[in-house]
Amino acid sequence: MDTRWFRRFDEALPDAPRLICFPHAGGSASVYAPLARLLSGPLEVLAVQYPGRQDRRTEAPATSVTDLAARIAERLEAGGVTGERPYAFFGHSMGALVAYESARALQSRSAPAPARLFLSGRSAPGPRPDRHDRLHDDAAILAAVRALGGTDASVLDDPELVDMVMPALRADYGALASYAWRPGPALNAPLTALVGDSDPVVPVASVSGWARHTTGDDEVLVFAGGHFYLTERLHDVGAVVADRLRALTGGASGIQDSGPAGSDGGRTDTGTGGPQAARGPRTAAAAGEPGGRHQRTAGRALA
């Protein structure tokens, strides 16, 4: 496995299924260290390190989402990650798009599909770039980053630190601004979309469109919080991931006192900010989840 591209922050059991995590715009692999500590053991959690940041800051950052995804898919396949054992993807914000396009690239190569995609904090892709990604200068990018709240204000207030992070941010937002979905086969992998109920750039309704991009089952889970809800809801998110992948891990989650997401033994209680299913005309109660606390929409292929 190419350790320049994929980082591991904790130990895993031998032959554990892998969870590959994709960072947000301007983010690095280290943002997934807390999730890795939560889930590692039954799962091997790997985070992608994009070029142009941290220890790869001397490399040119990617300027195209699809090109970056193609490079990641190539490294995953070359390193045996997609063929050795089951694996899943988790991507947040820009990372959700990169995860999705990486899965498309692997499918085009006839590689084994992910066991599930977890796509967080991102509207379903369409033929035109998202209007929130069309930022025309550094000031607009920094204002957007500050408003989303995913970066410590002390970093944004320090000119030297801004100079360090700006090349990656500029490239990532440029890649997002030029991204437009291209028609193709729907993924043959199930999909879980996750979103904060007060996300200022990702309306809950826009997330349901991910259903069109898979032939497998799909669901939308809504958490209390904004764009970076998963920082405060880390345990809830981890419980959902562990629950959805329990068939791969033999039921082990690595999360203390966890049960199936939404059950009395778990931590995803809807009364304390845990996930709630987005409801719409295509939702139905998921099997084995009394009362439809989490609900799953029926997937369908793209026309």
mmCIF file of C-alpha atoms in Angstrom:
data_model
loop_
_atom_site.group_PDB
_atom_site.id
_atom_site.type_symbol
_atom_site.label_atom_id
_atom_site.label_comp_id
_atom_site.label_asym_id
_atom_site.label_seq_id
_atom_site.Cartn_x
_atom_site.Cartn_y
_atom_site.Cartn_z
ATOM 1 C CA MET A 1 0.000 0.000 0.000
ATOM 2 C CA ASP A 2 1.280 3.474 -0.911
ATOM 3 C CA THR A 3 1.820 5.243 2.418
ATOM 4 C CA ARG A 4 2.350 8.524 0.619
ATOM 5 C CA TRP A 5 -1.341 8.448 -0.312
ATOM 6 C CA PHE A 6 -2.911 6.445 2.530
ATOM 7 C CA ARG A 7 -2.357 7.024 6.251
ATOM 8 C CA ARG A 8 -3.220 4.768 9.176
ATOM 9 C CA PHE A 9 -3.537 6.238 12.675
ATOM 10 C CA ASP A 10 -4.264 3.145 14.764
ATOM 11 C CA GLU A 11 -3.816 -0.622 14.711
ATOM 12 C CA ALA A 12 -6.348 -3.031 13.252
ATOM 13 C CA LEU A 13 -6.976 -6.736 13.527
ATOM 14 C CA PRO A 14 -5.336 -8.917 10.870
ATOM 15 C CA ASP A 15 -7.348 -8.940 7.646
ATOM 16 C CA ALA A 16 -9.807 -6.364 9.018
ATOM 17 C CA PRO A 17 -12.074 -4.753 6.401
ATOM 18 C CA ARG A 18 -10.875 -1.308 5.381
ATOM 19 C CA LEU A 19 -12.576 2.060 5.631
ATOM 20 C CA ILE A 20 -10.993 4.576 3.262
ATOM 21 C CA CYS A 21 -11.652 8.196 4.295
ATOM 22 C CA PHE A 22 -11.533 11.235 1.995
ATOM 23 C CA PRO A 23 -10.938 14.751 3.463
ATOM 24 C CA HIS A 24 -12.846 17.963 2.780
ATOM 25 C CA ALA A 25 -11.478 20.892 0.748
ATOM 26 C CA GLY A 26 -8.275 22.143 2.321
ATOM 27 C CA GLY A 27 -8.265 19.156 4.653
ATOM 28 C CA SER A 28 -5.640 16.492 5.203
ATOM 29 C CA ALA A 29 -5.593 12.868 6.256
ATOM 30 C CA SER A 30 -5.139 13.823 9.902
ATOM 31 C CA VAL A 31 -8.715 15.126 10.176
ATOM 32 C CA TYR A 32 -9.786 11.474 10.333
ATOM 33 C CA ALA A 33 -7.489 10.531 13.222
ATOM 34 C CA PRO A 34 -10.364 10.775 15.781
ATOM 35 C CA LEU A 35 -12.633 8.549 13.664
ATOM 36 C CA ALA A 36 -9.764 6.105 13.182
ATOM 37 C CA ARG A 37 -9.195 5.897 16.942
ATOM 38 C CA LEU A 38 -12.916 5.261 17.427
ATOM 39 C CA LEU A 39 -13.319 2.523 14.823
ATOM 40 C CA SER A 40 -9.907 0.875 14.452
ATOM 41 C CA GLY A 41 -9.589 -2.740 15.474
ATOM 42 C CA PRO A 42 -12.500 -4.440 13.724
ATOM 43 C CA LEU A 43 -11.869 -1.980 10.866
ATOM 44 C CA GLU A 44 -8.614 -0.759 9.377
ATOM 45 C CA VAL A 45 -9.203 2.962 8.893
ATOM 46 C CA LEU A 46 -7.086 4.617 6.210
ATOM 47 C CA ALA A 47 -7.234 8.311 5.326
ATOM 48 C CA VAL A 48 -6.243 9.702 1.941
ATOM 49 C CA GLN A 49 -3.515 12.334 1.942
ATOM 50 C CA TYR A 50 -4.101 14.544 -1.083
ATOM 51 C CA PRO A 51 -1.029 16.132 -2.684
ATOM 52 C CA GLY A 52 -0.217 19.754 -1.850
ATOM 53 C CA ARG A 53 -0.656 19.703 1.949
ATOM 54 C CA GLN A 54 1.231 18.833 5.129
ATOM 55 C CA ASP A 55 4.123 16.480 4.263
ATOM 56 C CA ARG A 56 3.081 16.587 0.587
ATOM 57 C CA ARG A 57 3.012 20.373 0.410
ATOM 58 C CA THR A 58 5.886 20.491 -2.096
ATOM 59 C CA GLU A 59 3.776 18.539 -4.601
ATOM 60 C CA ALA A 60 1.348 20.316 -6.888
ATOM 61 C CA PRO A 61 -2.216 19.998 -5.572
ATOM 62 C CA ALA A 62 -4.850 18.428 -7.791
ATOM 63 C CA THR A 63 -6.983 20.833 -9.787
ATOM 64 C CA SER A 64 -9.652 18.359 -10.957
ATOM 65 C CA VAL A 65 -11.925 16.193 -8.820
ATOM 66 C CA THR A 66 -12.104 13.441 -11.429
ATOM 67 C CA ASP A 67 -8.357 13.458 -12.068
ATOM 68 C CA LEU A 68 -7.675 13.232 -8.333
ATOM 69 C CA ALA A 69 -10.194 10.393 -8.021
ATOM 70 C CA ALA A 70 -8.595 8.533 -10.929
ATOM 71 C CA ARG A 71 -5.178 8.779 -9.276
ATOM 72 C CA ILE A 72 -6.570 7.523 -5.965
ATOM 73 C CA ALA A 73 -8.378 4.637 -7.662
ATOM 74 C CA GLU A 74 -5.172 3.679 -9.430
ATOM 75 C CA ARG A 75 -3.198 3.676 -6.162
ATOM 76 C CA LEU A 76 -5.916 1.688 -4.380
ATOM 77 C CA GLU A 77 -5.949 -0.947 -7.079
ATOM 78 C CA ALA A 78 -2.160 -1.077 -7.457
ATOM 79 C CA GLY A 79 -1.775 -1.492 -3.696
ATOM 80 C CA GLY A 80 -4.235 -4.364 -3.558
ATOM 81 C CA VAL A 81 -6.618 -2.413 -1.325
ATOM 82 C CA THR A 82 -9.648 -3.204 -3.470
ATOM 83 C CA GLY A 83 -8.918 -6.892 -3.904
ATOM 84 C CA GLU A 84 -7.402 -8.171 -0.679
ATOM 85 C CA ARG A 85 -10.426 -7.763 1.604
ATOM 86 C CA PRO A 86 -13.765 -5.903 1.776
ATOM 87 C CA TYR A 87 -13.582 -2.127 1.937
ATOM 88 C CA ALA A 88 -15.843 0.913 2.225
ATOM 89 C CA PHE A 89 -15.490 4.636 1.507
ATOM 90 C CA PHE A 90 -16.250 7.609 3.762
ATOM 91 C CA GLY A 91 -15.996 11.129 2.358
ATOM 92 C CA HIS A 92 -16.993 14.488 3.780
ATOM 93 C CA SER A 93 -17.848 17.588 1.712
ATOM 94 C CA MET A 94 -15.395 17.661 -1.223
ATOM 95 C CA GLY A 95 -14.266 14.249 0.013
ATOM 96 C CA ALA A 96 -17.728 12.838 -0.702
ATOM 97 C CA LEU A 97 -17.362 13.791 -4.357
ATOM 98 C CA VAL A 98 -13.817 12.388 -4.529
ATOM 99 C CA ALA A 99 -14.997 9.148 -2.886
ATOM 100 C CA TYR A 100 -17.903 8.876 -5.327
ATOM 101 C CA GLU A 101 -15.733 9.538 -8.376
ATOM 102 C CA SER A 102 -13.092 7.114 -7.081
ATOM 103 C CA ALA A 103 -15.776 4.432 -6.839
ATOM 104 C CA ARG A 104 -16.865 5.255 -10.402
ATOM 105 C CA ALA A 105 -13.266 4.972 -11.606
ATOM 106 C CA LEU A 106 -12.854 1.596 -9.897
ATOM 107 C CA GLN A 107 -16.137 0.357 -11.345
ATOM 108 C CA SER A 108 -14.973 1.338 -14.835
ATOM 109 C CA ARG A 109 -11.898 -0.848 -14.224
ATOM 110 C CA SER A 110 -14.136 -3.778 -13.138
ATOM 111 C CA ALA A 111 -12.527 -3.687 -9.698
ATOM 112 C CA PRO A 112 -14.427 -5.055 -6.676
ATOM 113 C CA ALA A 113 -16.969 -2.486 -5.487
ATOM 114 C CA PRO A 114 -16.945 -0.898 -2.025
ATOM 115 C CA ALA A 115 -19.174 -2.622 0.493
ATOM 116 C CA ARG A 116 -20.788 0.792 1.113
ATOM 117 C CA LEU A 117 -20.195 4.482 0.454
ATOM 118 C CA PHE A 118 -20.728 6.954 3.302
ATOM 119 C CA LEU A 119 -21.151 10.380 1.675
ATOM 120 C CA SER A 120 -21.307 13.230 4.168
ATOM 121 C CA GLY A 121 -22.002 16.948 3.919
ATOM 122 C CA ARG A 122 -22.423 17.092 0.153
ATOM 123 C CA SER A 123 -25.374 17.619 -2.176
ATOM 124 C CA ALA A 124 -25.850 15.019 -4.876
ATOM 125 C CA PRO A 125 -23.847 15.913 -7.995
ATOM 126 C CA GLY A 126 -25.453 17.471 -11.037
ATOM 127 C CA PRO A 127 -24.505 18.677 -14.521
ATOM 128 C CA ARG A 128 -23.382 22.094 -13.230
ATOM 129 C CA PRO A 129 -21.006 23.024 -10.407
ATOM 130 C CA ASP A 130 -22.592 23.765 -7.048
ATOM 131 C CA ARG A 131 -23.085 27.515 -6.688
ATOM 132 C CA HIS A 132 -21.421 27.468 -3.259
ATOM 133 C CA ASP A 133 -18.201 26.232 -4.887
ATOM 134 C CA ARG A 134 -17.895 29.105 -7.357
ATOM 135 C CA LEU A 135 -15.640 31.407 -5.343
ATOM 136 C CA HIS A 136 -13.654 33.895 -7.367
ATOM 137 C CA ASP A 137 -10.741 34.920 -5.167
ATOM 138 C CA ASP A 138 -8.841 34.082 -2.002
ATOM 139 C CA ALA A 139 -10.913 36.449 0.113
ATOM 140 C CA ALA A 140 -14.114 34.678 -0.896
ATOM 141 C CA ILE A 141 -12.574 31.271 -0.184
ATOM 142 C CA LEU A 142 -11.396 32.337 3.268
ATOM 143 C CA ALA A 143 -14.788 33.856 4.047
ATOM 144 C CA ALA A 144 -16.494 30.610 3.069
ATOM 145 C CA VAL A 145 -14.096 28.509 5.153
ATOM 146 C CA ARG A 146 -14.650 30.771 8.141
ATOM 147 C CA ALA A 147 -18.444 30.598 7.740
ATOM 148 C CA LEU A 148 -18.459 26.794 7.544
ATOM 149 C CA GLY A 149 -16.545 26.573 10.806
ATOM 150 C CA GLY A 150 -14.279 23.641 10.009
ATOM 151 C CA THR A 151 -11.023 25.533 10.548
ATOM 152 C CA ASP A 152 -9.763 27.027 13.793
ATOM 153 C CA ALA A 153 -10.185 30.809 13.655
ATOM 154 C CA SER A 154 -6.634 31.232 14.951
ATOM 155 C CA VAL A 155 -5.357 29.670 11.722
ATOM 156 C CA LEU A 156 -7.390 32.024 9.559
ATOM 157 C CA ASP A 157 -6.249 35.025 11.606
ATOM 158 C CA ASP A 158 -2.549 34.201 11.194
ATOM 159 C CA PRO A 159 -1.155 35.482 7.858
ATOM 160 C CA GLU A 160 1.726 32.996 7.866
ATOM 161 C CA LEU A 161 -0.570 30.038 8.436
ATOM 162 C CA VAL A 162 -2.977 31.308 5.789
ATOM 163 C CA ASP A 163 -0.073 31.450 3.336
ATOM 164 C CA MET A 164 0.648 27.805 4.131
ATOM 165 C CA VAL A 165 -2.901 26.499 3.662
ATOM 166 C CA MET A 166 -3.970 28.769 0.815
ATOM 167 C CA PRO A 167 -2.441 26.797 -2.093
ATOM 168 C CA ALA A 168 -4.385 23.667 -1.158
ATOM 169 C CA LEU A 169 -7.594 25.595 -0.495
ATOM 170 C CA ARG A 170 -7.273 27.485 -3.761
ATOM 171 C CA ALA A 171 -6.705 24.294 -5.744
ATOM 172 C CA ASP A 172 -9.488 22.367 -4.012
ATOM 173 C CA TYR A 173 -12.081 25.088 -4.516
ATOM 174 C CA GLY A 174 -10.932 25.466 -8.099
ATOM 175 C CA ALA A 175 -11.428 21.736 -8.614
ATOM 176 C CA LEU A 176 -14.918 21.948 -7.123
ATOM 177 C CA ALA A 177 -15.817 24.976 -9.238
ATOM 178 C CA SER A 178 -14.908 23.084 -12.406
ATOM 179 C CA TYR A 179 -16.595 19.831 -11.448
ATOM 180 C CA ALA A 180 -19.704 18.773 -13.332
ATOM 181 C CA TRP A 181 -21.202 15.318 -13.170
ATOM 182 C CA ARG A 182 -20.925 13.304 -16.373
ATOM 183 C CA PRO A 183 -23.545 10.663 -17.223
ATOM 184 C CA GLY A 184 -22.564 7.062 -16.650
ATOM 185 C CA PRO A 185 -23.638 3.845 -14.968
ATOM 186 C CA ALA A 186 -24.927 4.076 -11.423
ATOM 187 C CA LEU A 187 -22.704 2.546 -8.765
ATOM 188 C CA ASN A 188 -23.362 -1.059 -7.808
ATOM 189 C CA ALA A 189 -22.683 -0.320 -4.141
ATOM 190 C CA PRO A 190 -25.096 0.709 -1.358
ATOM 191 C CA LEU A 191 -24.932 4.279 -0.156
ATOM 192 C CA THR A 192 -25.473 6.167 3.101
ATOM 193 C CA ALA A 193 -25.758 9.950 2.828
ATOM 194 C CA LEU A 194 -25.238 12.004 6.001
ATOM 195 C CA VAL A 195 -25.945 15.701 6.562
ATOM 196 C CA GLY A 196 -26.290 18.275 9.318
ATOM 197 C CA ASP A 197 -29.765 19.720 9.771
ATOM 198 C CA SER A 198 -28.431 23.308 9.804
ATOM 199 C CA ASP A 199 -25.757 22.992 7.120
ATOM 200 C CA PRO A 200 -25.691 26.411 5.382
ATOM 201 C CA VAL A 201 -24.527 25.026 2.007
ATOM 202 C CA VAL A 202 -26.096 21.555 1.860
ATOM 203 C CA PRO A 203 -29.892 21.556 2.243
ATOM 204 C CA VAL A 204 -31.223 18.260 3.530
ATOM 205 C CA ALA A 205 -33.466 17.928 0.480
ATOM 206 C CA SER A 206 -30.475 18.112 -1.858
ATOM 207 C CA VAL A 207 -28.897 15.033 -0.309
ATOM 208 C CA SER A 208 -31.718 12.685 -1.290
ATOM 209 C CA GLY A 209 -30.557 12.977 -4.907
ATOM 210 C CA TRP A 210 -27.693 10.597 -4.142
ATOM 211 C CA ALA A 211 -30.272 7.803 -4.500
ATOM 212 C CA ARG A 212 -30.097 8.232 -8.275
ATOM 213 C CA HIS A 213 -26.409 7.312 -8.251
ATOM 214 C CA THR A 214 -26.661 3.741 -6.982
ATOM 215 C CA THR A 215 -28.442 0.556 -7.953
ATOM 216 C CA GLY A 216 -28.087 -0.633 -4.366
ATOM 217 C CA ASP A 217 -29.950 0.397 -1.258
ATOM 218 C CA ASP A 218 -29.595 3.964 -0.025
ATOM 219 C CA GLU A 219 -30.515 6.077 2.968
ATOM 220 C CA VAL A 220 -30.266 9.655 4.204
ATOM 221 C CA LEU A 221 -29.404 10.309 7.856
ATOM 222 C CA VAL A 222 -29.755 13.796 9.318
ATOM 223 C CA PHE A 223 -27.720 14.898 12.340
ATOM 224 C CA ALA A 224 -28.038 17.934 14.566
ATOM 225 C CA GLY A 225 -25.402 20.442 13.482
ATOM 226 C CA GLY A 226 -23.927 22.433 10.641
ATOM 227 C CA HIS A 227 -21.538 21.584 7.844
ATOM 228 C CA PHE A 228 -19.010 20.039 10.224
ATOM 229 C CA TYR A 229 -21.622 18.293 12.382
ATOM 230 C CA LEU A 230 -19.397 15.201 12.518
ATOM 231 C CA THR A 231 -16.903 16.973 14.798
ATOM 232 C CA GLU A 232 -19.517 17.153 17.557
ATOM 233 C CA ARG A 233 -21.343 13.965 16.527
ATOM 234 C CA LEU A 234 -18.268 11.778 16.047
ATOM 235 C CA HIS A 235 -19.537 8.957 18.235
ATOM 236 C CA ASP A 236 -22.927 8.977 16.505
ATOM 237 C CA VAL A 237 -21.315 8.898 13.068
ATOM 238 C CA GLY A 238 -18.965 6.125 14.153
ATOM 239 C CA ALA A 239 -21.894 4.083 15.451
ATOM 240 C CA VAL A 240 -23.667 4.392 12.099
ATOM 241 C CA VAL A 241 -20.547 3.301 10.205
ATOM 242 C CA ALA A 242 -19.976 0.367 12.553
ATOM 243 C CA ASP A 243 -23.619 -0.687 12.277
ATOM 244 C CA ARG A 244 -23.763 -0.541 8.488
ATOM 245 C CA LEU A 245 -20.524 -2.546 8.200
ATOM 246 C CA ARG A 246 -21.297 -5.060 10.951
ATOM 247 C CA ALA A 247 -21.736 -7.869 8.398
ATOM 248 C CA LEU A 248 -18.078 -7.373 7.448
ATOM 249 C CA THR A 249 -16.768 -7.177 11.011
ATOM 250 C CA GLY A 250 -18.783 -10.034 12.507
ATOM 251 C CA GLY A 251 -20.767 -7.577 14.589
ATOM 252 C CA ALA A 252 -17.740 -6.044 16.325
ATOM 253 C CA SER A 253 -17.714 -2.240 16.273
ATOM 254 C CA GLY A 254 -14.753 -1.106 18.353
ATOM 255 C CA ILE A 255 -17.082 1.431 20.010
ATOM 256 C CA GLN A 256 -17.624 0.921 23.711
ATOM 257 C CA ASP A 257 -21.251 0.201 24.672
ATOM 258 C CA SER A 258 -22.396 0.490 21.066
ATOM 259 C CA GLY A 259 -25.295 -1.405 19.578
ATOM 260 C CA PRO A 260 -26.939 -1.143 16.186
ATOM 261 C CA ALA A 261 -27.370 2.491 15.255
ATOM 262 C CA GLY A 262 -30.693 3.675 16.547
ATOM 263 C CA SER A 263 -31.092 0.852 19.048
ATOM 264 C CA ASP A 264 -31.391 1.313 22.789
ATOM 265 C CA GLY A 265 -27.833 0.004 23.208
ATOM 266 C CA GLY A 266 -26.286 2.486 20.800
ATOM 267 C CA ARG A 267 -25.357 6.113 21.059
ATOM 268 C CA THR A 268 -27.377 7.332 18.072
ATOM 269 C CA ASP A 269 -30.432 8.373 20.022
ATOM 270 C CA THR A 270 -32.517 10.826 18.050
ATOM 271 C CA GLY A 271 -33.357 12.634 21.249
ATOM 272 C CA THR A 272 -29.714 13.608 21.868
ATOM 273 C CA GLY A 273 -28.655 14.815 18.448
ATOM 274 C CA GLY A 274 -28.186 11.426 16.826
ATOM 275 C CA PRO A 275 -29.238 10.807 13.240
ATOM 276 C CA GLN A 276 -32.785 10.925 12.000
ATOM 277 C CA ALA A 277 -33.884 9.641 8.629
ATOM 278 C CA ALA A 278 -34.886 12.198 6.049
ATOM 279 C CA ARG A 279 -38.478 11.496 5.163
ATOM 280 C CA GLY A 280 -39.962 11.739 1.720
ATOM 281 C CA PRO A 281 -42.187 9.898 -0.715
ATOM 282 C CA ARG A 282 -39.547 7.264 -1.430
ATOM 283 C CA THR A 283 -38.628 6.354 2.158
ATOM 284 C CA ALA A 284 -39.646 3.159 3.898
ATOM 285 C CA ALA A 285 -38.745 1.711 7.276
ATOM 286 C CA ALA A 286 -35.503 -0.242 7.145
ATOM 287 C CA ALA A 287 -35.731 -3.921 7.945
ATOM 288 C CA GLY A 288 -34.904 -4.682 11.549
ATOM 289 C CA GLU A 289 -35.311 -1.092 12.742
ATOM 290 C CA PRO A 290 -38.529 -0.828 14.733
ATOM 291 C CA GLY A 291 -40.657 2.186 13.988
ATOM 292 C CA GLY A 292 -38.434 3.278 11.121
ATOM 293 C CA ARG A 293 -36.118 5.343 13.329
ATOM 294 C CA HIS A 294 -33.657 5.056 10.476
ATOM 295 C CA GLN A 295 -35.172 4.707 7.088
ATOM 296 C CA ARG A 296 -33.772 3.630 3.794
ATOM 297 C CA THR A 297 -34.809 4.665 0.326
ATOM 298 C CA ALA A 298 -34.950 2.178 -2.482
ATOM 299 C CA GLY A 299 -32.047 2.716 -4.863
ATOM 300 C CA ARG A 300 -32.581 3.045 -8.581
ATOM 301 C CA ALA A 301 -30.357 3.274 -11.611
ATOM 302 C CA LEU A 302 -29.743 6.474 -13.489
ATOM 303 C CA ALA A 303 -31.649 6.928 -16.698
#
